[in-house]
Short mmCIF file of C-alpha atoms in Angstrom, two decimals:
data_model
loop_
_atom_site.label_atom_id
_atom_site.label_comp_id
_atom_site.label_asym_id
_atom_site.label_seq_id
_atom_site.Cartn_x
_atom_site.Cartn_y
_atom_site.Cartn_z
CA ILE A 1 -191.68 -19.90 117.99
CA PRO A 2 -191.65 -18.13 121.36
CA TRP A 3 -188.60 -19.61 122.75
CA LEU A 4 -186.60 -18.72 119.64
CA ALA A 5 -187.63 -15.05 119.95
CA ASP A 6 -186.51 -15.20 123.57
CA TRP A 7 -183.25 -16.75 122.56
CA HIS A 8 -182.61 -13.95 120.04
CA MET A 9 -183.31 -11.37 122.62
CA VAL A 10 -180.64 -12.90 124.93
CA LEU A 11 -178.17 -12.91 122.26
CA SER A 12 -178.73 -9.21 121.18
CA TRP A 13 -178.20 -7.86 124.73
CA PRO A 14 -175.55 -5.24 124.88
CA LEU A 15 -172.20 -6.12 126.41
CA THR A 16 -171.71 -4.28 129.71
CA ALA A 17 -168.87 -3.96 132.15
CA ARG A 18 -166.24 -5.18 129.60
CA GLY A 19 -165.67 -1.99 127.60
CA ALA A 20 -162.18 -1.40 128.87
CA LEU A 21 -161.18 -5.08 127.99
CA VAL A 22 -162.71 -4.74 124.50
CA GLU A 23 -160.75 -1.43 123.97
CA ARG A 24 -157.55 -2.82 125.22
CA ILE A 25 -157.78 -5.81 122.84
CA GLY A 26 -158.80 -3.56 120.02
CA ARG A 27 -155.70 -1.50 120.52
CA LEU A 28 -153.51 -4.47 120.43
CA TYR A 29 -155.15 -5.49 117.07
CA ALA A 30 -154.84 -1.94 115.58
CA GLU A 31 -151.28 -1.40 116.72
CA GLY A 32 -150.09 -4.56 114.81
CA VAL A 33 -147.31 -5.34 117.32
CA SER A 34 -149.12 -8.10 119.27
CA CYS A 35 -150.44 -11.23 117.61
CA GLY A 36 -153.27 -11.73 120.00
CA ALA A 37 -154.84 -12.20 123.46
CA VAL A 38 -155.83 -15.14 125.50
CA LEU A 39 -159.10 -14.67 127.47
CA THR A 40 -159.19 -16.73 130.63
CA GLY A 41 -161.50 -17.10 133.60
CA PRO A 42 -163.88 -19.43 135.25
CA ALA A 43 -166.63 -21.22 133.36
CA GLY A 44 -169.57 -18.96 132.60
CA VAL A 45 -167.78 -15.68 133.18
CA GLY A 46 -168.37 -14.56 129.54
CA LYS A 47 -165.17 -15.31 127.66
CA THR A 48 -167.03 -16.48 124.54
CA ARG A 49 -169.49 -13.63 124.78
CA LEU A 50 -166.54 -11.15 124.96
CA ALA A 51 -164.88 -12.82 121.96
CA ARG A 52 -168.19 -12.52 119.95
CA GLU A 53 -168.19 -8.85 120.82
CA LEU A 54 -164.60 -8.53 119.35
CA VAL A 55 -165.76 -10.10 116.18
CA SER A 56 -168.73 -7.72 115.95
CA ALA A 57 -166.44 -4.82 116.45
CA THR A 58 -164.27 -5.71 113.45
CA VAL A 59 -166.81 -4.65 110.91
CA GLY A 60 -165.37 -4.76 107.32
CA ARG A 61 -162.31 -6.86 108.41
CA PRO A 62 -161.83 -10.56 107.91
CA THR A 63 -162.79 -12.73 110.76
CA ALA A 64 -162.94 -16.48 111.43
CA TRP A 65 -164.52 -18.30 114.40
CA ASP A 66 -163.21 -21.72 115.51
CA ALA A 67 -164.16 -23.79 118.43
CA GLY A 68 -162.24 -26.50 119.97
CA HIS A 69 -164.25 -29.61 120.88
CA PRO A 70 -163.52 -33.13 122.02
CA ALA A 71 -165.08 -34.51 118.84
CA THR A 72 -162.68 -32.65 116.50
CA LYS A 73 -159.53 -32.87 118.75
CA PRO A 74 -158.36 -36.26 117.25
CA ILE A 75 -158.87 -34.95 113.66
CA PRO A 76 -155.98 -32.96 112.14
CA LEU A 77 -157.25 -29.41 111.38
CA GLY A 78 -160.73 -30.55 112.47
CA ALA A 79 -161.67 -27.36 114.12
CA LEU A 80 -160.23 -25.24 111.15
CA ALA A 81 -161.85 -27.41 108.30
CA HIS A 82 -164.38 -24.81 107.51
CA LEU A 83 -161.66 -22.31 106.69
CA LEU A 84 -159.99 -24.57 104.10
CA PRO A 85 -160.95 -25.71 100.74
CA ALA A 86 -162.24 -29.35 100.58
CA ALA A 87 -159.61 -30.06 97.88
CA LEU A 88 -156.89 -29.54 100.38
CA THR A 89 -157.18 -33.15 101.71
CA ARG A 90 -157.12 -34.81 98.31
CA ASP A 91 -154.48 -37.46 98.17
CA VAL A 92 -153.51 -36.97 101.72
CA GLY A 93 -153.29 -39.99 104.04
CA ILE A 94 -152.80 -40.15 107.85
CA ASP A 95 -149.21 -41.03 108.38
CA ASP A 96 -146.62 -38.38 109.66
CA ASP A 97 -145.52 -37.29 106.18
CA ASP A 98 -149.06 -36.88 105.06
CA ARG A 99 -149.88 -34.78 108.13
CA ALA A 100 -146.81 -32.60 107.41
CA GLY A 101 -148.06 -32.16 103.84
CA LEU A 102 -151.51 -31.20 105.05
CA PHE A 103 -150.03 -28.63 107.54
CA HIS A 104 -147.99 -27.01 104.65
CA ARG A 105 -150.93 -26.96 102.32
CA ALA A 106 -153.16 -25.32 104.87
CA LEU A 107 -150.49 -22.84 105.76
CA LEU A 108 -150.15 -21.87 102.14
CA VAL A 109 -153.99 -21.57 101.77
CA LEU A 110 -154.35 -19.31 104.76
CA THR A 111 -151.33 -17.05 103.86
CA GLU A 112 -152.55 -16.64 100.31
CA THR A 113 -155.87 -15.26 101.51
CA ARG A 114 -154.24 -12.27 103.20
CA SER A 115 -156.00 -8.89 102.77
CA ASP A 116 -155.27 -5.41 103.70
CA HIS A 117 -156.20 -6.27 107.29
CA ARG A 118 -155.08 -9.15 109.53
CA LEU A 119 -157.45 -11.97 109.92
CA LEU A 120 -159.00 -12.00 113.37
CA VAL A 121 -159.07 -15.56 114.34
CA VAL A 122 -161.17 -16.46 117.42
CA VAL A 123 -160.56 -19.91 118.93
CA ASP A 124 -163.07 -20.75 121.66
CA ASP A 125 -161.78 -23.47 124.06
CA VAL A 126 -158.31 -23.41 122.54
CA ASP A 127 -157.23 -26.33 124.81
CA GLN A 128 -159.62 -28.57 122.79
CA LEU A 129 -157.92 -27.87 119.46
CA ASP A 130 -155.91 -30.64 117.73
CA ASP A 131 -152.17 -30.52 117.52
CA THR A 132 -152.08 -29.71 113.79
CA SER A 133 -154.42 -26.77 114.15
CA LEU A 134 -152.43 -25.41 117.08
CA ALA A 135 -149.15 -26.00 115.02
CA LEU A 136 -150.78 -23.99 112.14
CA LEU A 137 -151.72 -21.10 114.32
CA LEU A 138 -148.10 -20.51 115.49
CA PRO A 139 -146.45 -19.34 112.27
CA LEU A 140 -149.59 -17.52 111.26
CA ALA A 141 -149.46 -15.59 114.55
CA LEU A 142 -145.70 -15.06 114.53
CA ASP A 143 -145.68 -13.48 111.12
CA ARG A 144 -148.73 -11.35 112.14
CA SER A 145 -150.97 -12.84 109.39
CA VAL A 146 -153.58 -13.28 112.05
CA PHE A 147 -154.69 -11.83 115.30
CA LEU A 148 -155.53 -14.62 117.57
CA VAL A 149 -158.12 -14.40 120.35
CA ALA A 150 -158.26 -17.61 122.23
CA THR A 151 -160.50 -18.50 125.18
CA ILE A 152 -159.68 -21.02 127.91
CA ARG A 153 -161.03 -21.87 131.25
CA SER A 154 -158.64 -20.53 133.96
CA GLN A 155 -158.13 -24.08 135.54
CA HIS A 156 -157.31 -25.78 132.19
CA PRO A 157 -153.64 -26.08 131.12
CA LEU A 158 -152.55 -24.00 128.21
CA PRO A 159 -151.57 -25.74 125.04
CA SER A 160 -147.79 -25.52 124.53
CA VAL A 161 -148.16 -23.30 121.42
CA ILE A 162 -150.23 -20.83 123.33
CA ALA A 163 -147.90 -20.98 126.37
CA THR A 164 -144.92 -20.24 124.13
CA LEU A 165 -146.78 -17.30 122.48
CA LEU A 166 -147.45 -15.92 126.02
CA LYS A 167 -144.02 -16.59 127.41
CA ASP A 168 -142.30 -14.82 124.39
CA GLY A 169 -144.67 -11.84 124.72
CA HIS A 170 -146.50 -12.35 121.35
CA VAL A 171 -149.91 -12.55 122.99
CA THR A 172 -151.23 -11.13 126.24
CA LEU A 173 -153.07 -12.97 128.88
CA GLU A 174 -156.34 -11.21 129.75
CA GLN A 175 -158.30 -12.40 132.91
CA VAL A 176 -162.01 -11.97 132.42
CA PRO A 177 -163.26 -11.29 135.92
CA VAL A 178 -166.57 -12.40 137.39
CA LEU A 179 -169.00 -9.44 137.28
CA GLY A 180 -170.00 -8.03 140.66
CA ALA A 181 -173.55 -7.44 141.86
CA ASP A 182 -173.45 -3.73 140.78
CA GLU A 183 -172.13 -4.65 137.27
CA VAL A 184 -174.81 -7.19 136.79
CA ALA A 185 -177.59 -4.90 137.93
#
């Protein structure tokens, strides 16, 4: 299929003009002091592409890709469901006590799957994550079980969990600038 070959070629283009940013975030991951970075910038600037490059750079280390979306926002743990066993939701209802139980079950599952290296969790469009998923990321990030890379458009408000992590210095805010004409060329 000709258009599919063209699509693959676009996805395999090397990342350019972002090397310093990739290195800076890589150092944050390797040093183990920070629990992540928030990539922000206007739509189309390359936040998602940069996050994909960070995942590619962690060869041999555990990674997880999540994407916030309006369709999963009303569903507790909707965007993180692929990381969790299906049996996790057995016998769980939808009231507040059940949601708290679901939160604690998910936290237990994710902390029990630790390896020698921190899990790199990328959340594309973090502002579209449901409240339970955001709440789950907080203790995982604070105890350094995960290294969180979140993307968000610069004009969108930060979810309170991410704002707290930024305010308290646990994650860094990284502006992804628009590439200039020379960088694009």
